Amino acid sequence: MIDFNYEISKIKEKGLYRSFRYLESAQDSKTFIDGKKVILLASNNYLGLCNNEILKKSAIEAINKYGVGSGGSRLTTGSYVLHKELEKEIAKFKGTEDAILFNTGYMANIGTIASIVDSDWVIFCDRLNHASIIDGCRLSNAKLVIYKHCDVNDLMNKIKKYNREKSILITESIFSMDGDIAPLDKIVELTKKNNILTMVDEAHSTGIIGNKGKGVVDYFNLSEKIDIQVGTFSKALASEGGFVVGENSLIEYLKQKARSFIYSTALSPQTIAVSLAALRYLNENSYLIENLISKTIWFRDKLKSFGFNIIDGITPIIPIIVGDTVKTVDFSEKLLNEGIYIPAIRPPTVPKGTSRLRISLMESHTKEDLESSLNLIRKIGKKINII
Ligand code: PLP
């Protein structure tokens, strides 16, 4: 038997107890928590679209036309014409033959990996890949070969040692907790040379990098060379729902085989309508990406000049590495008291000894938001002796 209270007390002792903060207004650059206005500096709503009037209107119109709730799984009664339209739009956006929608990015990863890969396979997996990729790998029962984070030499050595007839490499493109970019160009050289299937998770890059936000695959001009691309509407695109894009045959196969696609109720019409509206909005307003990038460069430079240990990069995910778990939580709480919300990220989400504040910027943050945030981060950073 398991003693739940004992297990919880152990989690608390290690400083790893997770709790909730409830937002009382929209997911925006400023929001309310416990009745207090705070600057939200950790959201994946990178383009600030969660409270966008056009996207909100699209949801209301879809509700008026189709009602709420999809009432069934995709292969029974839950497929609306909107689902078909969105799958077409995603494929067009990513420049691939076809696309399949899943309810979440998590489900896209586990469903895709576990339906393609089995115990005859080897999976080459970046050490910092997201939990949904790891869980998909575990479900597949394949031999899992972990290579050092973004380390092409280590990958090459591991390919030499472990490659089999059936192999797949899986990597994120922008890493969710580190904000750095996988060297996809070099990785693809290796996978192509060694006949390894390549799967890239573009969860955090879709909407913020590449031509009109098409992602890192587009940024490196590799669309033709990546076999399986995963993405989600839940970050920059301000909605919900994962997706996979690729050749027709891959998408057909996933529709027949991916259990997380088949055995779950379809996304509701309003969610699909928002995703469609987000893609169209992005297409017409890609200046948002440029704004986000210039704010990011400026903000990163400032943090660095203060002496914080941040992971270098060009993306709006900016982790301040603190290391100690208790200190990281203290940093986060002190910031919240002063009106800035950045939750502490701790193991097992990140490796032991690398607890951090994962800052993420939104296009909708004003210069004043960012300047006052920087001042407070610096003040508290000094107070707790990390700079
Ligand atoms: N893949 C990565 C790299 C992620 O960071 C996330 C985030 O949660 C997911 C997949 C899952 O996406 P979703 O939130 O849509 O389930």
Coordinates of C-alpha atoms and ligand atoms in Angstrom, one line a residue:
M1 CA 0.0 0.0 0.0
I2 CA 1.1 3.6 -0.5
D3 CA 0.9 6.2 2.3
F4 CA 0.0 9.3 0.3
N5 CA 0.5 11.7 3.2
Y6 CA 4.0 10.3 3.8
E7 CA 4.9 10.6 0.2
I8 CA 3.7 14.2 0.1
S9 CA 5.6 15.1 3.2
K10 CA 8.8 13.8 1.5
I11 CA 8.1 16.0 -1.6
K12 CA 7.7 19.0 0.8
E13 CA 10.9 18.2 2.6
K14 CA 12.9 18.3 -0.6
G15 CA 11.3 21.7 -1.5
L16 CA 9.7 20.1 -4.5
Y17 CA 6.0 20.5 -3.5
R18 CA 4.1 22.0 -6.4
S19 CA 1.1 24.4 -5.8
F20 CA -1.2 26.4 -7.9
R21 CA -1.6 30.1 -8.4
Y22 CA -5.0 31.0 -9.8
L23 CA -5.3 33.8 -12.4
E24 CA -8.3 36.0 -11.9
S25 CA -8.2 37.8 -15.3
A26 CA -7.0 37.1 -18.8
Q27 CA -3.6 35.5 -19.6
D28 CA -1.9 38.8 -20.5
S29 CA 1.2 40.8 -19.8
K30 CA -0.5 41.9 -16.6
T31 CA -3.0 39.8 -14.7
F32 CA -4.5 39.4 -11.3
I33 CA -3.5 36.9 -8.7
D34 CA -5.1 36.9 -5.2
G35 CA -6.7 40.2 -6.0
K36 CA -3.3 41.8 -6.9
K37 CA -2.2 43.1 -10.2
V38 CA 1.0 41.4 -11.3
I39 CA 3.3 41.4 -14.4
L40 CA 3.1 37.9 -15.9
L41 CA 6.7 37.1 -16.9
A42 CA 6.5 33.3 -17.5
S43 CA 3.7 32.6 -19.9
N44 CA 4.0 30.6 -23.1
N45 CA 1.6 33.2 -24.6
Y46 CA 4.6 34.6 -26.5
L47 CA 2.7 36.7 -28.9
G48 CA 0.2 37.9 -26.4
L49 CA -2.7 36.6 -28.3
C50 CA -4.7 34.9 -25.5
N51 CA -6.7 38.0 -24.9
N52 CA -6.9 39.1 -28.6
E53 CA -10.3 40.5 -29.7
I54 CA -10.3 38.7 -33.1
L55 CA -9.5 35.4 -31.6
K56 CA -12.1 35.8 -28.8
K57 CA -14.7 36.8 -31.5
S58 CA -13.9 33.6 -33.5
A59 CA -14.7 31.5 -30.4
I60 CA -18.0 33.2 -29.8
E61 CA -19.0 32.8 -33.4
A62 CA -18.1 29.2 -33.4
I63 CA -20.1 28.6 -30.2
N64 CA -23.1 30.4 -31.8
K65 CA -22.9 28.2 -34.9
Y66 CA -21.8 24.8 -33.6
G67 CA -22.5 24.9 -29.8
V68 CA -20.1 23.8 -27.2
G69 CA -18.5 20.4 -26.7
S70 CA -17.6 18.1 -29.6
G71 CA -19.7 15.1 -28.4
G72 CA -17.4 12.4 -29.6
S73 CA -14.0 11.2 -30.7
R74 CA -12.7 12.2 -34.1
L75 CA -13.6 8.9 -35.7
T76 CA -17.1 8.9 -34.3
T77 CA -19.2 12.0 -34.1
G78 CA -16.6 14.6 -33.0
S79 CA -15.2 15.7 -36.4
Y80 CA -16.5 19.0 -37.5
V81 CA -15.8 20.7 -40.8
L82 CA -13.6 23.0 -38.7
H83 CA -11.3 20.2 -37.8
K84 CA -10.7 19.4 -41.5
E85 CA -10.2 23.0 -42.3
L86 CA -7.7 23.5 -39.5
E87 CA -5.7 20.4 -40.6
K88 CA -5.5 21.8 -44.1
E89 CA -4.4 25.2 -42.8
I90 CA -1.7 23.7 -40.6
A91 CA -0.3 21.6 -43.5
K92 CA -0.3 24.8 -45.6
F93 CA 1.4 26.8 -42.9
K94 CA 4.1 24.2 -42.3
G95 CA 4.5 23.5 -46.1
T96 CA 3.8 19.7 -45.8
E97 CA 1.4 17.4 -47.5
D98 CA -0.9 16.8 -44.6
A99 CA -1.6 17.3 -40.9
I100 CA -3.4 15.6 -38.0
L101 CA -4.7 17.3 -34.9
F102 CA -4.4 15.8 -31.5
N103 CA -6.0 17.2 -28.3
T104 CA -2.7 18.4 -26.9
G105 CA 1.0 18.4 -27.8
Y106 CA 1.5 15.8 -25.1
M107 CA -0.9 13.5 -26.8
A108 CA 0.6 14.2 -30.2
N109 CA 4.0 13.1 -28.9
I110 CA 3.0 10.0 -27.0
G111 CA 0.5 8.9 -29.7
T112 CA 3.0 9.4 -32.6
I113 CA 6.0 7.8 -31.0
A114 CA 4.2 4.8 -29.5
S115 CA 2.3 4.0 -32.8
I116 CA 5.4 4.1 -35.0
V117 CA 8.1 2.7 -32.8
D118 CA 8.2 -0.6 -31.0
S119 CA 10.8 -2.8 -29.2
D120 CA 12.7 -3.5 -32.5
W121 CA 13.6 0.2 -32.6
V122 CA 16.3 2.5 -31.2
I123 CA 15.4 6.0 -30.2
F124 CA 18.1 8.7 -30.1
C125 CA 16.8 11.3 -27.7
D126 CA 18.2 14.6 -26.5
R127 CA 18.7 14.5 -22.7
L128 CA 16.5 17.6 -22.2
N129 CA 13.6 16.5 -24.3
H130 CA 10.2 17.2 -22.9
A131 CA 8.3 14.7 -20.7
S132 CA 5.8 14.0 -23.4
I133 CA 8.6 12.8 -25.7
I134 CA 10.1 10.7 -22.9
D135 CA 6.7 9.2 -22.0
G136 CA 6.1 8.3 -25.7
C137 CA 9.6 6.7 -25.7
R138 CA 8.7 4.7 -22.6
L139 CA 5.4 3.6 -24.1
S140 CA 7.1 2.3 -27.2
N141 CA 9.4 -0.1 -25.4
A142 CA 12.2 0.8 -27.8
K143 CA 15.8 0.9 -26.8
L144 CA 16.3 4.5 -25.6
V145 CA 19.7 6.1 -26.3
I146 CA 20.0 9.5 -24.6
Y147 CA 22.6 11.9 -26.0
K148 CA 24.1 15.0 -24.3
H149 CA 22.0 18.1 -24.8
C150 CA 22.4 19.4 -28.3
D151 CA 25.8 17.7 -28.5
V152 CA 26.3 16.5 -32.1
N153 CA 29.6 14.7 -31.3
D154 CA 28.0 12.7 -28.6
L155 CA 25.1 11.9 -30.9
M156 CA 27.6 10.8 -33.6
N157 CA 29.3 8.5 -31.2
K158 CA 26.0 7.0 -30.0
I159 CA 24.8 6.5 -33.5
K160 CA 28.0 4.6 -34.4
K161 CA 27.5 2.4 -31.3
Y162 CA 23.8 1.8 -31.3
N163 CA 22.3 2.4 -34.7
R164 CA 20.0 -0.3 -36.0
E165 CA 17.9 -0.8 -39.1
K166 CA 15.0 0.8 -37.4
S167 CA 16.0 4.0 -35.7
I168 CA 14.5 7.4 -35.0
L169 CA 15.9 10.6 -33.6
I170 CA 13.7 12.9 -31.6
T171 CA 14.5 16.4 -30.5
E172 CA 12.8 19.6 -29.5
S173 CA 13.7 22.5 -31.7
I174 CA 13.5 25.3 -29.1
F175 CA 13.9 23.7 -25.7
S176 CA 11.1 24.5 -23.4
M177 CA 13.0 25.0 -20.2
D178 CA 16.4 26.2 -21.6
G179 CA 15.2 28.3 -24.5
D180 CA 18.1 27.2 -26.7
I181 CA 17.9 26.0 -30.3
A182 CA 18.8 22.4 -31.4
P183 CA 21.5 22.4 -34.1
L184 CA 19.0 20.8 -36.5
D185 CA 21.1 21.3 -39.6
K186 CA 23.9 19.2 -38.2
I187 CA 21.6 16.7 -36.6
V188 CA 19.8 16.2 -39.9
E189 CA 23.1 15.6 -41.7
L190 CA 23.8 12.7 -39.3
T191 CA 20.3 11.2 -39.5
K192 CA 20.1 11.3 -43.3
K193 CA 23.6 9.8 -43.6
N194 CA 22.7 7.0 -41.2
N195 CA 19.2 6.3 -42.4
I196 CA 17.5 7.5 -39.2
L197 CA 14.0 8.8 -39.1
T198 CA 13.9 12.4 -37.8
M199 CA 11.2 13.8 -35.6
V200 CA 11.2 17.4 -34.3
D201 CA 9.0 18.9 -31.7
E202 CA 8.3 22.5 -32.6
A203 CA 6.0 23.2 -29.6
H204 CA 7.8 26.4 -28.5
S205 CA 9.1 27.6 -31.9
T206 CA 5.9 27.5 -33.8
G207 CA 4.8 31.2 -34.1
I208 CA 8.0 32.8 -32.9
I209 CA 10.8 31.9 -35.3
G210 CA 11.2 31.1 -39.0
N211 CA 9.4 32.8 -41.9
K212 CA 6.0 34.0 -40.4
G213 CA 6.6 31.8 -37.4
K214 CA 6.8 28.5 -39.2
G215 CA 9.4 27.3 -36.7
V216 CA 13.1 26.2 -36.5
V217 CA 12.7 23.6 -39.3
D218 CA 11.9 26.5 -41.6
Y219 CA 14.6 28.7 -40.1
F220 CA 17.2 26.1 -41.1
N221 CA 15.4 25.5 -44.4
L222 CA 14.9 21.8 -43.6
S223 CA 11.2 21.3 -44.4
E224 CA 12.0 18.6 -47.0
K225 CA 14.3 16.7 -44.7
I226 CA 12.3 16.3 -41.5
D227 CA 10.1 13.2 -41.5
I228 CA 7.8 14.1 -38.6
Q229 CA 7.1 17.5 -37.2
V230 CA 5.1 18.0 -34.0
G231 CA 3.6 21.2 -32.8
T232 CA 1.0 22.7 -30.5
F233 CA -1.5 25.6 -30.5
S234 CA -1.0 26.0 -26.8
K235 CA 1.9 28.3 -26.8
A236 CA 2.4 31.3 -29.2
L237 CA -0.8 30.4 -31.0
A238 CA -2.9 31.1 -27.8
S239 CA -5.2 28.1 -28.2
E240 CA -5.1 24.4 -27.5
G241 CA -4.3 21.3 -29.5
G242 CA -1.3 19.4 -30.7
F243 CA -0.6 18.5 -34.3
V244 CA 1.7 16.4 -36.5
V245 CA 2.6 17.3 -40.0
G246 CA 4.4 15.3 -42.7
E247 CA 3.7 13.2 -45.8
N248 CA 0.1 11.9 -46.5
S249 CA 1.0 8.4 -45.7
L250 CA 2.4 9.3 -42.2
I251 CA -0.8 11.2 -41.4
E252 CA -3.1 8.4 -42.7
Y253 CA -1.1 6.0 -40.6
L254 CA -1.5 8.0 -37.4
K255 CA -5.2 8.4 -38.0
Q256 CA -5.5 4.6 -38.0
K257 CA -3.0 3.8 -35.2
A258 CA -2.3 6.6 -32.7
R259 CA -4.2 5.6 -29.6
S260 CA -4.2 9.1 -28.1
F261 CA -5.9 10.4 -31.3
I262 CA -8.4 7.6 -31.6
Y263 CA -9.5 7.2 -28.0
S264 CA -10.2 10.7 -26.8
T265 CA -13.1 13.2 -27.4
A266 CA -12.2 15.7 -30.1
L267 CA -11.4 19.3 -29.4
S268 CA -14.4 21.5 -29.2
P269 CA -15.4 23.7 -32.2
Q270 CA -14.6 27.0 -30.4
T271 CA -11.1 25.8 -29.7
I272 CA -10.6 24.8 -33.3
A273 CA -12.0 28.2 -34.4
V274 CA -9.5 30.0 -32.2
S275 CA -6.6 28.0 -33.6
L276 CA -7.7 28.8 -37.2
A277 CA -8.1 32.5 -36.3
A278 CA -4.6 32.4 -34.7
L279 CA -2.9 31.0 -37.8
R280 CA -4.6 33.6 -40.0
Y281 CA -3.9 36.4 -37.6
L282 CA -0.2 35.4 -37.5
N283 CA 0.0 35.3 -41.2
E284 CA -1.2 38.9 -41.4
N285 CA 0.7 40.2 -38.4
S286 CA 4.1 38.7 -38.5
Y287 CA 5.5 42.0 -37.3
L288 CA 4.6 40.7 -33.8
I289 CA 7.5 38.2 -34.1
E290 CA 10.0 41.0 -34.9
N291 CA 8.8 43.1 -31.9
L292 CA 9.2 40.0 -29.7
I293 CA 12.7 39.4 -30.9
S294 CA 13.8 43.0 -30.3
K295 CA 12.4 43.0 -26.8
T296 CA 14.0 39.7 -26.2
I297 CA 17.5 40.8 -27.3
W298 CA 17.3 43.9 -25.2
F299 CA 16.0 42.1 -22.1
R300 CA 18.6 39.3 -22.3
D301 CA 21.4 41.9 -22.6
K302 CA 20.2 43.7 -19.5
L303 CA 19.9 40.5 -17.4
K304 CA 23.4 39.5 -18.5
S305 CA 24.8 42.9 -17.6
F306 CA 23.4 42.5 -14.1
G307 CA 25.5 39.4 -13.7
F308 CA 22.7 36.7 -13.7
N309 CA 23.5 33.2 -14.8
I310 CA 21.2 33.0 -17.9
I311 CA 21.3 30.4 -20.6
D312 CA 22.5 32.2 -23.8
G313 CA 20.2 32.2 -26.8
I314 CA 17.9 34.3 -29.0
T315 CA 14.5 33.1 -27.9
P316 CA 12.0 34.7 -25.5
I317 CA 12.5 31.8 -23.0
I318 CA 15.2 33.2 -20.7
P319 CA 16.1 30.9 -17.8
I320 CA 17.9 32.5 -14.8
I321 CA 19.7 29.5 -13.3
V322 CA 19.7 29.6 -9.5
G323 CA 20.7 26.0 -8.7
D324 CA 19.4 25.5 -5.2
T325 CA 15.7 24.6 -5.1
V326 CA 14.8 26.4 -1.9
K327 CA 16.5 29.6 -3.0
T328 CA 14.7 29.5 -6.3
V329 CA 11.4 29.2 -4.6
D330 CA 12.3 32.1 -2.3
F331 CA 13.3 34.2 -5.4
S332 CA 10.0 33.5 -7.0
E333 CA 8.0 34.3 -3.9
K334 CA 9.8 37.6 -3.2
L335 CA 9.1 38.6 -6.8
L336 CA 5.5 37.8 -6.5
N337 CA 5.2 39.9 -3.4
E338 CA 6.6 42.8 -5.4
G339 CA 4.2 42.2 -8.3
I340 CA 6.0 39.9 -10.8
Y341 CA 4.9 36.3 -11.4
I342 CA 7.7 33.9 -12.5
P343 CA 7.1 30.4 -11.0
A344 CA 10.1 28.4 -9.8
I345 CA 11.0 25.5 -12.1
R346 CA 12.5 22.6 -10.2
P347 CA 13.4 18.9 -10.7
P348 CA 12.1 16.7 -12.1
T349 CA 11.1 19.2 -14.7
V350 CA 14.8 20.3 -15.0
P351 CA 17.9 18.3 -14.0
K352 CA 19.0 18.4 -10.3
G353 CA 21.0 21.4 -9.3
T354 CA 19.6 23.6 -12.1
S355 CA 16.4 25.0 -10.5
R356 CA 15.6 28.2 -12.2
L357 CA 13.2 31.0 -12.9
R358 CA 12.1 30.5 -16.4
I359 CA 11.3 34.0 -17.7
S360 CA 9.4 34.2 -20.9
L361 CA 8.5 37.4 -22.7
M362 CA 5.3 38.3 -24.5
E363 CA 5.1 40.7 -27.4
S364 CA 2.5 42.5 -25.4
H365 CA 4.9 43.4 -22.6
T366 CA 5.4 47.2 -22.6
K367 CA 8.9 48.8 -22.2
E368 CA 7.6 49.9 -18.7
D369 CA 6.6 46.4 -17.8
L370 CA 10.0 45.1 -18.7
E371 CA 12.0 47.9 -17.1
S372 CA 10.2 47.6 -13.8
S373 CA 10.6 43.8 -14.0
L374 CA 14.3 44.2 -14.6
N375 CA 14.7 46.6 -11.6
L376 CA 12.9 44.2 -9.3
I377 CA 14.7 41.1 -10.5
R378 CA 18.0 42.9 -10.0
K379 CA 17.0 44.2 -6.5
I380 CA 15.9 40.7 -5.3
G381 CA 18.7 38.9 -7.0
K382 CA 21.1 41.0 -5.0
K383 CA 19.1 40.5 -1.8
I384 CA 19.3 36.7 -2.1
N385 CA 23.0 36.9 -3.1
I386 CA 22.8 35.4 -6.6
I387 CA 24.3 38.4 -8.2
Ligands
PLP1 N1 6.4 19.4 -26.3 C1 7.1 20.4 -25.7 C2 8.5 20.6 -26.1 C3 6.5 21.1 -24.7 O1 7.2 22.1 -24.0 C4 5.1 20.9 -24.4 C5 4.5 21.8 -23.4 O2 3.7 21.5 -22.6 C6 4.4 19.9 -25.1 C7 5.1 19.2 -26.0 C8 3.0 19.6 -24.8 O3 2.2 20.5 -25.4 P1 0.7 20.7 -24.8 O4 0.8 21.7 -23.7 O5 -0.1 21.2 -26.0 O6 0.2 19.4 -24.3

